[in-house]
């Protein structure tokens, strides 16, 4: 190893936005002679990039700090914490964890160069961040590159901590995003995923009001063989322009992630979601009517305060009514600053909540199998993503994992695969030249 090089290890918890932030943090630190390492035991600097969406995610971050605190008793180690828990807790973290050296918030990543070389223990959690700049980005080794387009959220759903940890919506300049897409393609990535807490809000805060659909069309027009994805969509913000753009493009994949959260209108209202069940259904129908083989996935919460058993069952029936292909699920967890956390008297009993979550997960399995079975006998385009233990694995445009029987294909190829079998979480198929 060359003189002066040090190693940094980042433990990334939470959503894709955190994954993308960690790639940027690795990149910034590379300007200060830090190279990424995959083993915390070898690192000079360990950082946990945290998530606060549920209590469980927050606790994971603290247990990681505990492990590093022990290592620090044996040898020199710099310890940092960033991301959504850092934004939420700020200075408290320095008090609670005496071995932590650096706390920085979700909007303070570009301040790292100043913070980093300072003496003493530092906390930088501010809401007036310095602008992003042209530091390196060290992307994780895969065929897919995360490309953030908008950060923050203005929706304030009553259960959700994100508006407090990520701040208000801020869109990145379109030209910056397009240039980043070009550089991603130059590096050989085969897929670009546009990221945002609400991608449909893209551009509303910019002078020319560029839309998500506009951005997608610009990226679709770039040279090369690649796929484009985008996530997450807010149901009522999905526009006809977006649906048309996905329909008419070659590279944008047929997938919409549209969290519904509950199948009950009363619960949706209490959640402060801006749609009802009927409206959600109309949006799903419009997408399905226009886009062949589209996959529609969702998020649902089980045991929201005051949710009755009947209301929970409406969530189950929503799966059938809207033929959802898959959903993330979570048991409701009270979060700091959120209105719902104050409704203590309405909390659903823990056992009941667990039971509802288990039922919800069974429903997801049933729907996923049903969705996969539709494709048996069909020939689908698959991007070959990995080769492990003599088997190729890839994904279809509509995001289904496929185990491929093949000899003469390579990771990174787009191949047509005949689907022979479906299971709950994946498809099996054969490639014949
Ligand atoms: N912006 C997206 C979701 C981002 S958070 C949207 O509007 O849907 C990701 C998911 O975490 C949410 O969809 C929700 O299902 C879940 N979630 C958020 N807060 C939660 C809480 N307090 N308890 C349980 N699940 C929660
Ligand atoms: Fe959270 Fe709602 Fe914003 Fe999604 S839209 S990030 S659930 S507040
Ligand atoms: Fe978690 Fe923050 Fe993402 S709370 S889900 S890491 S925006």
mmCIF file of N, CA, C and O in Angstrom, residues 200-278:
data_model
loop_
_atom_site.group_PDB
_atom_site.id
_atom_site.type_symbol
_atom_site.label_atom_id
_atom_site.label_comp_id
_atom_site.label_asym_id
_atom_site.label_seq_id
_atom_site.Cartn_x
_atom_site.Cartn_y
_atom_site.Cartn_z
ATOM 1 N N UNK A 200 -41.629 11.886 -8.349
ATOM 2 C CA UNK A 200 -42.595 12.669 -9.139
ATOM 3 C C UNK A 200 -42.588 14.151 -8.781
ATOM 4 O O UNK A 200 -43.110 14.971 -9.516
ATOM 5 N N UNK A 201 -42.017 14.485 -7.627
ATOM 6 C CA UNK A 201 -41.939 15.912 -7.251
ATOM 7 C C UNK A 201 -40.759 16.584 -7.935
ATOM 8 O O UNK A 201 -40.552 17.791 -7.762
ATOM 9 N N UNK A 202 -40.000 15.816 -8.708
ATOM 10 C CA UNK A 202 -38.781 16.362 -9.310
ATOM 11 C C UNK A 202 -39.069 17.664 -10.076
ATOM 12 O O UNK A 202 -40.033 17.736 -10.854
ATOM 13 N N UNK A 203 -38.245 18.653 -9.838
ATOM 14 C CA UNK A 203 -38.264 19.873 -10.646
ATOM 15 C C UNK A 203 -39.209 20.957 -10.181
ATOM 16 O O UNK A 203 -39.114 22.093 -10.624
ATOM 17 N N UNK A 204 -40.135 20.621 -9.269
ATOM 18 C CA UNK A 204 -41.129 21.632 -8.863
ATOM 19 C C UNK A 204 -40.469 22.831 -8.193
ATOM 20 O O UNK A 204 -41.023 23.919 -8.189
ATOM 21 N N UNK A 205 -39.269 22.624 -7.634
ATOM 22 C CA UNK A 205 -38.565 23.719 -6.948
ATOM 23 C C UNK A 205 -37.493 24.361 -7.836
ATOM 24 O O UNK A 205 -36.720 25.185 -7.361
ATOM 25 N N UNK A 206 -37.434 23.984 -9.111
ATOM 26 C CA UNK A 206 -36.411 24.558 -9.999
ATOM 27 C C UNK A 206 -37.046 25.615 -10.906
ATOM 28 O O UNK A 206 -38.249 25.539 -11.190
ATOM 29 N N UNK A 207 -36.249 26.590 -11.395
ATOM 30 C CA UNK A 207 -36.816 27.703 -12.169
ATOM 31 C C UNK A 207 -37.588 27.249 -13.417
ATOM 32 O O UNK A 207 -38.688 27.737 -13.663
ATOM 33 N N UNK A 208 -37.047 26.296 -14.196
ATOM 34 C CA UNK A 208 -37.736 25.915 -15.442
ATOM 35 C C UNK A 208 -38.746 24.787 -15.253
ATOM 36 O O UNK A 208 -39.326 24.300 -16.230
ATOM 37 N N UNK A 209 -38.904 24.336 -14.016
ATOM 38 C CA UNK A 209 -39.851 23.251 -13.701
ATOM 39 C C UNK A 209 -39.709 22.018 -14.607
ATOM 40 O O UNK A 209 -40.703 21.552 -15.200
ATOM 41 N N UNK A 210 -38.482 21.494 -14.747
ATOM 42 C CA UNK A 210 -38.351 20.257 -15.529
ATOM 43 C C UNK A 210 -39.062 19.119 -14.793
ATOM 44 O O UNK A 210 -39.094 19.109 -13.562
ATOM 45 N N UNK A 211 -39.652 18.190 -15.546
ATOM 46 C CA UNK A 211 -40.382 17.092 -14.889
ATOM 47 C C UNK A 211 -39.540 15.822 -14.880
ATOM 48 O O UNK A 211 -38.544 15.715 -15.604
ATOM 49 N N UNK A 212 -39.996 14.860 -14.085
ATOM 50 C CA UNK A 212 -39.355 13.545 -14.076
ATOM 51 C C UNK A 212 -39.389 12.951 -15.489
ATOM 52 O O UNK A 212 -38.401 12.383 -15.968
ATOM 53 N N UNK A 213 -40.522 13.101 -16.167
ATOM 54 C CA UNK A 213 -40.663 12.538 -17.509
ATOM 55 C C UNK A 213 -39.629 13.155 -18.462
ATOM 56 O O UNK A 213 -39.001 12.458 -19.268
ATOM 57 N N UNK A 214 -39.429 14.470 -18.340
ATOM 58 C CA UNK A 214 -38.420 15.155 -19.164
ATOM 59 C C UNK A 214 -37.035 14.548 -18.932
ATOM 60 O O UNK A 214 -36.315 14.209 -19.864
ATOM 61 N N UNK A 215 -36.712 14.395 -17.653
ATOM 62 C CA UNK A 215 -35.407 13.857 -17.289
ATOM 63 C C UNK A 215 -35.234 12.437 -17.853
ATOM 64 O O UNK A 215 -34.187 12.080 -18.408
ATOM 65 N N UNK A 216 -36.281 11.639 -17.717
ATOM 66 C CA UNK A 216 -36.230 10.269 -18.229
ATOM 67 C C UNK A 216 -35.994 10.262 -19.735
ATOM 68 O O UNK A 216 -35.202 9.475 -20.248
ATOM 69 N N UNK A 217 -36.664 11.182 -20.444
ATOM 70 C CA UNK A 217 -36.494 11.224 -21.903
ATOM 71 C C UNK A 217 -35.068 11.616 -22.279
ATOM 72 O O UNK A 217 -34.497 11.080 -23.226
ATOM 73 N N UNK A 218 -34.490 12.555 -21.513
ATOM 74 C CA UNK A 218 -33.106 12.970 -21.799
ATOM 75 C C UNK A 218 -32.147 11.794 -21.609
ATOM 76 O O UNK A 218 -31.222 11.596 -22.392
ATOM 77 N N UNK A 219 -32.368 11.023 -20.567
ATOM 78 C CA UNK A 219 -31.453 9.911 -20.285
ATOM 79 C C UNK A 219 -31.704 8.767 -21.266
ATOM 80 O O UNK A 219 -30.779 8.114 -21.741
ATOM 81 N N UNK A 220 -32.964 8.586 -21.606
ATOM 82 C CA UNK A 220 -33.331 7.557 -22.592
ATOM 83 C C UNK A 220 -32.636 7.811 -23.934
ATOM 84 O O UNK A 220 -32.311 6.881 -24.670
ATOM 85 N N UNK A 221 -32.411 9.090 -24.235
ATOM 86 C CA UNK A 221 -31.817 9.449 -25.530
ATOM 87 C C UNK A 221 -30.298 9.249 -25.554
ATOM 88 O O UNK A 221 -29.675 9.370 -26.615
ATOM 89 N N UNK A 222 -29.684 8.951 -24.431
ATOM 90 C CA UNK A 222 -28.226 8.763 -24.433
ATOM 91 C C UNK A 222 -27.871 7.463 -25.146
ATOM 92 O O UNK A 222 -28.642 6.496 -25.119
ATOM 93 N N UNK A 223 -26.695 7.477 -25.769
ATOM 94 C CA UNK A 223 -26.214 6.315 -26.530
ATOM 95 C C UNK A 223 -25.968 5.125 -25.613
ATOM 96 O O UNK A 223 -25.526 5.312 -24.474
ATOM 97 N N UNK A 224 -26.216 3.924 -26.122
ATOM 98 C CA UNK A 224 -25.777 2.736 -25.386
ATOM 99 C C UNK A 224 -26.912 1.788 -25.054
ATOM 100 O O UNK A 224 -28.090 2.129 -25.170
ATOM 101 N N UNK A 225 -26.508 0.580 -24.650
ATOM 102 C CA UNK A 225 -27.443 -0.472 -24.268
ATOM 103 C C UNK A 225 -27.571 -0.458 -22.757
ATOM 104 O O UNK A 225 -26.674 -0.916 -22.053
ATOM 105 N N UNK A 226 -28.643 0.083 -22.268
ATOM 106 C CA UNK A 226 -28.786 0.135 -20.805
ATOM 107 C C UNK A 226 -30.256 0.285 -20.424
ATOM 108 O O UNK A 226 -31.096 0.529 -21.281
ATOM 109 N N UNK A 227 -30.535 0.078 -19.144
ATOM 110 C CA UNK A 227 -31.895 0.198 -18.638
ATOM 111 C C UNK A 227 -31.997 1.390 -17.692
ATOM 112 O O UNK A 227 -31.023 1.739 -17.038
ATOM 113 N N UNK A 228 -33.210 1.930 -17.614
ATOM 114 C CA UNK A 228 -33.453 3.038 -16.677
ATOM 115 C C UNK A 228 -34.597 2.645 -15.742
ATOM 116 O O UNK A 228 -35.619 2.114 -16.199
ATOM 117 N N UNK A 229 -34.402 2.876 -14.458
ATOM 118 C CA UNK A 229 -35.474 2.680 -13.483
ATOM 119 C C UNK A 229 -35.634 3.951 -12.661
ATOM 120 O O UNK A 229 -34.749 4.811 -12.663
ATOM 121 N N UNK A 230 -36.734 4.048 -11.925
ATOM 122 C CA UNK A 230 -36.935 5.220 -11.063
ATOM 123 C C UNK A 230 -37.763 4.795 -9.858
ATOM 124 O O UNK A 230 -38.625 3.934 -9.956
ATOM 125 N N UNK A 231 -37.479 5.379 -8.706
ATOM 126 C CA UNK A 231 -38.214 5.058 -7.493
ATOM 127 C C UNK A 231 -37.970 6.133 -6.441
ATOM 128 O O UNK A 231 -36.875 6.690 -6.420
ATOM 129 N N UNK A 232 -38.961 6.501 -5.638
ATOM 130 C CA UNK A 232 -40.276 5.976 -5.358
ATOM 131 C C UNK A 232 -41.348 6.940 -5.869
ATOM 132 O O UNK A 232 -41.155 8.156 -5.824
ATOM 133 N N UNK A 233 -42.508 6.409 -6.270
ATOM 134 C CA UNK A 233 -43.586 7.267 -6.789
ATOM 135 C C UNK A 233 -44.676 7.467 -5.742
ATOM 136 O O UNK A 233 -45.044 6.521 -5.048
ATOM 137 N N UNK A 234 -45.189 8.679 -5.660
ATOM 138 C CA UNK A 234 -46.345 8.961 -4.800
ATOM 139 C C UNK A 234 -47.588 8.833 -5.686
ATOM 140 O O UNK A 234 -47.669 9.469 -6.744
ATOM 141 N N UNK A 235 -48.578 7.993 -5.267
ATOM 142 C CA UNK A 235 -49.686 7.637 -6.174
ATOM 143 C C UNK A 235 -50.258 8.791 -6.976
ATOM 144 O O UNK A 235 -50.284 8.743 -8.217
ATOM 145 N N UNK A 236 -50.709 9.848 -6.297
ATOM 146 C CA UNK A 236 -51.420 10.902 -7.025
ATOM 147 C C UNK A 236 -50.500 11.873 -7.752
ATOM 148 O O UNK A 236 -50.968 12.791 -8.423
ATOM 149 N N UNK A 237 -49.194 11.696 -7.629
ATOM 150 C CA UNK A 237 -48.276 12.578 -8.363
ATOM 151 C C UNK A 237 -47.834 11.978 -9.695
ATOM 152 O O UNK A 237 -47.099 12.608 -10.457
ATOM 153 N N UNK A 238 -48.270 10.748 -9.972
ATOM 154 C CA UNK A 238 -47.900 10.113 -11.247
ATOM 155 C C UNK A 238 -48.716 10.767 -12.366
ATOM 156 O O UNK A 238 -49.945 10.774 -12.317
ATOM 157 N N UNK A 239 -48.008 11.319 -13.354
ATOM 158 C CA UNK A 239 -48.721 12.073 -14.403
ATOM 159 C C UNK A 239 -48.908 11.229 -15.676
ATOM 160 O O UNK A 239 -48.209 10.236 -15.881
ATOM 161 N N UNK A 240 -49.830 11.682 -16.530
ATOM 162 C CA UNK A 240 -50.022 11.030 -17.830
ATOM 163 C C UNK A 240 -48.739 11.129 -18.646
ATOM 164 O O UNK A 240 -48.374 10.220 -19.386
ATOM 165 N N UNK A 241 -48.043 12.263 -18.483
ATOM 166 C CA UNK A 241 -46.788 12.471 -19.218
ATOM 167 C C UNK A 241 -45.784 11.365 -18.837
ATOM 168 O O UNK A 241 -45.087 10.822 -19.689
ATOM 169 N N UNK A 242 -45.755 11.030 -17.550
ATOM 170 C CA UNK A 242 -44.820 9.995 -17.091
ATOM 171 C C UNK A 242 -45.208 8.631 -17.678
ATOM 172 O O UNK A 242 -44.362 7.897 -18.205
ATOM 173 N N UNK A 243 -46.498 8.328 -17.609
ATOM 174 C CA UNK A 243 -46.959 7.025 -18.127
ATOM 175 C C UNK A 243 -46.638 6.921 -19.626
ATOM 176 O O UNK A 243 -46.119 5.914 -20.100
ATOM 177 N N UNK A 244 -46.912 7.996 -20.378
ATOM 178 C CA UNK A 244 -46.617 8.011 -21.823
ATOM 179 C C UNK A 244 -45.124 7.839 -22.080
ATOM 180 O O UNK A 244 -44.721 7.149 -23.018
ATOM 181 N N UNK A 245 -44.329 8.496 -21.245
ATOM 182 C CA UNK A 245 -42.877 8.435 -21.434
ATOM 183 C C UNK A 245 -42.373 7.006 -21.229
ATOM 184 O O UNK A 245 -41.570 6.506 -22.012
ATOM 185 N N UNK A 246 -42.864 6.350 -20.185
ATOM 186 C CA UNK A 246 -42.434 4.961 -19.937
ATOM 187 C C UNK A 246 -42.900 4.083 -21.101
ATOM 188 O O UNK A 246 -42.149 3.258 -21.629
ATOM 189 N N UNK A 247 -44.135 4.317 -21.518
ATOM 190 C CA UNK A 247 -44.721 3.521 -22.604
ATOM 191 C C UNK A 247 -43.924 3.650 -23.910
ATOM 192 O O UNK A 247 -43.689 2.671 -24.607
ATOM 193 N N UNK A 248 -43.489 4.870 -24.211
ATOM 194 C CA UNK A 248 -42.878 5.119 -25.517
ATOM 195 C C UNK A 248 -41.359 4.990 -25.540
ATOM 196 O O UNK A 248 -40.739 5.225 -26.571
ATOM 197 N N UNK A 249 -40.773 4.662 -24.407
ATOM 198 C CA UNK A 249 -39.308 4.591 -24.416
ATOM 199 C C UNK A 249 -38.843 3.138 -24.523
ATOM 200 O O UNK A 249 -39.571 2.220 -24.175
ATOM 201 N N UNK A 250 -37.608 2.969 -24.993
ATOM 202 C CA UNK A 250 -37.079 1.607 -25.102
ATOM 203 C C UNK A 250 -36.353 1.197 -23.823
ATOM 204 O O UNK A 250 -36.322 0.053 -23.450
ATOM 205 N N UNK A 251 -35.753 2.183 -23.167
ATOM 206 C CA UNK A 251 -34.837 1.841 -22.063
ATOM 207 C C UNK A 251 -35.472 1.910 -20.680
ATOM 208 O O UNK A 251 -34.962 1.312 -19.738
ATOM 209 N N UNK A 252 -36.571 2.654 -20.552
ATOM 210 C CA UNK A 252 -37.180 2.779 -19.223
ATOM 211 C C UNK A 252 -37.971 1.508 -18.921
ATOM 212 O O UNK A 252 -38.828 1.095 -19.706
ATOM 213 N N UNK A 253 -37.656 0.893 -17.787
ATOM 214 C CA UNK A 253 -38.258 -0.398 -17.462
ATOM 215 C C UNK A 253 -39.699 -0.242 -16.975
ATOM 216 O O UNK A 253 -40.065 0.780 -16.403
ATOM 217 N N UNK A 254 -40.459 -1.320 -17.180
ATOM 218 C CA UNK A 254 -41.889 -1.296 -16.888
ATOM 219 C C UNK A 254 -42.129 -1.638 -15.415
ATOM 220 O O UNK A 254 -42.604 -2.741 -15.085
ATOM 221 N N UNK A 255 -41.766 -0.729 -14.546
ATOM 222 C CA UNK A 255 -41.917 -0.953 -13.098
ATOM 223 C C UNK A 255 -42.334 0.333 -12.433
ATOM 224 O O UNK A 255 -41.717 1.371 -12.678
ATOM 225 N N UNK A 256 -43.332 0.234 -11.588
ATOM 226 C CA UNK A 256 -43.709 1.382 -10.764
ATOM 227 C C UNK A 256 -43.754 0.934 -9.310
ATOM 228 O O UNK A 256 -44.428 -0.041 -8.997
ATOM 229 N N UNK A 257 -43.001 1.634 -8.461
ATOM 230 C CA UNK A 257 -43.104 1.359 -7.026
ATOM 231 C C UNK A 257 -43.976 2.450 -6.430
ATOM 232 O O UNK A 257 -43.569 3.615 -6.357
ATOM 233 N N UNK A 258 -45.216 2.063 -6.062
ATOM 234 C CA UNK A 258 -46.208 3.053 -5.638
ATOM 235 C C UNK A 258 -46.767 2.655 -4.276
ATOM 236 O O UNK A 258 -47.805 1.990 -4.182
ATOM 237 N N UNK A 259 -46.089 3.058 -3.189
ATOM 238 C CA UNK A 259 -46.566 2.665 -1.865
ATOM 239 C C UNK A 259 -48.007 3.098 -1.616
ATOM 240 O O UNK A 259 -48.365 4.251 -1.869
ATOM 241 N N UNK A 260 -48.833 2.142 -1.144
ATOM 242 C CA UNK A 260 -50.226 2.471 -0.848
ATOM 243 C C UNK A 260 -50.432 2.680 0.658
ATOM 244 O O UNK A 260 -51.265 3.458 1.082
ATOM 245 N N UNK A 261 -49.690 1.950 1.455
ATOM 246 C CA UNK A 261 -49.647 2.047 2.934
ATOM 247 C C UNK A 261 -50.836 1.433 3.650
ATOM 248 O O UNK A 261 -50.678 0.808 4.694
ATOM 249 N N UNK A 262 -52.057 1.609 3.132
ATOM 250 C CA UNK A 262 -53.225 0.972 3.749
ATOM 251 C C UNK A 262 -54.323 0.863 2.707
ATOM 252 O O UNK A 262 -54.413 1.689 1.794
ATOM 253 N N UNK A 263 -55.198 -0.146 2.884
ATOM 254 C CA UNK A 263 -56.316 -0.311 1.951
ATOM 255 C C UNK A 263 -57.576 0.380 2.463
ATOM 256 O O UNK A 263 -58.620 0.349 1.804
ATOM 257 N N UNK A 264 -57.496 0.981 3.635
ATOM 258 C CA UNK A 264 -58.690 1.604 4.240
ATOM 259 C C UNK A 264 -58.658 3.121 4.091
ATOM 260 O O UNK A 264 -57.668 3.770 4.442
ATOM 261 N N UNK A 265 -59.749 3.693 3.626
ATOM 262 C CA UNK A 265 -59.808 5.151 3.440
ATOM 263 C C UNK A 265 -59.653 5.897 4.755
ATOM 264 O O UNK A 265 -59.014 6.946 4.813
ATOM 265 N N UNK A 266 -60.249 5.367 5.822
ATOM 266 C CA UNK A 266 -60.133 6.066 7.110
ATOM 267 C C UNK A 266 -58.670 6.090 7.574
ATOM 268 O O UNK A 266 -58.155 7.121 7.996
ATOM 269 N N UNK A 267 -57.993 4.944 7.434
ATOM 270 C CA UNK A 267 -56.588 4.895 7.859
ATOM 271 C C UNK A 267 -55.734 5.798 6.968
ATOM 272 O O UNK A 267 -54.876 6.539 7.460
ATOM 273 N N UNK A 268 -55.989 5.786 5.668
ATOM 274 C CA UNK A 268 -55.214 6.646 4.753
ATOM 275 C C UNK A 268 -55.327 8.109 5.167
ATOM 276 O O UNK A 268 -54.354 8.860 5.149
ATOM 277 N N UNK A 269 -56.525 8.490 5.582
ATOM 278 C CA UNK A 269 -56.741 9.875 6.019
ATOM 279 C C UNK A 269 -55.932 10.158 7.283
ATOM 280 O O UNK A 269 -55.261 11.188 7.386
ATOM 281 N N UNK A 270 -55.997 9.214 8.226
ATOM 282 C CA UNK A 270 -55.244 9.390 9.487
ATOM 283 C C UNK A 270 -53.740 9.416 9.225
ATOM 284 O O UNK A 270 -52.975 10.033 9.949
ATOM 285 N N UNK A 271 -53.339 8.738 8.157
ATOM 286 C CA UNK A 271 -51.917 8.721 7.783
ATOM 287 C C UNK A 271 -51.502 10.010 7.069
ATOM 288 O O UNK A 271 -50.331 10.206 6.765
ATOM 289 N N UNK A 272 -52.493 10.837 6.729
ATOM 290 C CA UNK A 272 -52.258 12.049 5.956
ATOM 291 C C UNK A 272 -51.755 11.738 4.538
ATOM 292 O O UNK A 272 -50.934 12.472 3.993
ATOM 293 N N UNK A 273 -52.243 10.642 3.973
ATOM 294 C CA UNK A 273 -51.953 10.355 2.571
ATOM 295 C C UNK A 273 -53.012 11.098 1.746
ATOM 296 O O UNK A 273 -54.167 11.188 2.145
ATOM 297 N N UNK A 274 -52.627 11.606 0.567
ATOM 298 C CA UNK A 274 -53.531 12.470 -0.186
ATOM 299 C C UNK A 274 -54.314 11.729 -1.269
ATOM 300 O O UNK A 274 -54.465 12.190 -2.384
ATOM 301 N N UNK A 275 -54.777 10.504 -0.969
ATOM 302 C CA UNK A 275 -55.588 9.762 -1.948
ATOM 303 C C UNK A 275 -56.447 8.777 -1.179
ATOM 304 O O UNK A 275 -56.195 8.509 -0.007
ATOM 305 N N UNK A 276 -57.469 8.272 -1.849
ATOM 306 C CA UNK A 276 -58.240 7.192 -1.240
ATOM 307 C C UNK A 276 -58.080 5.932 -2.082
ATOM 308 O O UNK A 276 -57.395 5.943 -3.109
ATOM 309 N N UNK A 277 -58.713 4.874 -1.629
ATOM 310 C CA UNK A 277 -58.543 3.569 -2.274
ATOM 311 C C UNK A 277 -58.962 3.616 -3.747
ATOM 312 O O UNK A 277 -58.287 3.076 -4.618
ATOM 313 N N UNK A 278 -60.079 4.305 -3.996
ATOM 314 C CA UNK A 278 -60.605 4.376 -5.357
ATOM 315 C C UNK A 278 -59.585 5.065 -6.289
ATOM 316 O O UNK A 278 -59.317 4.588 -7.395
#
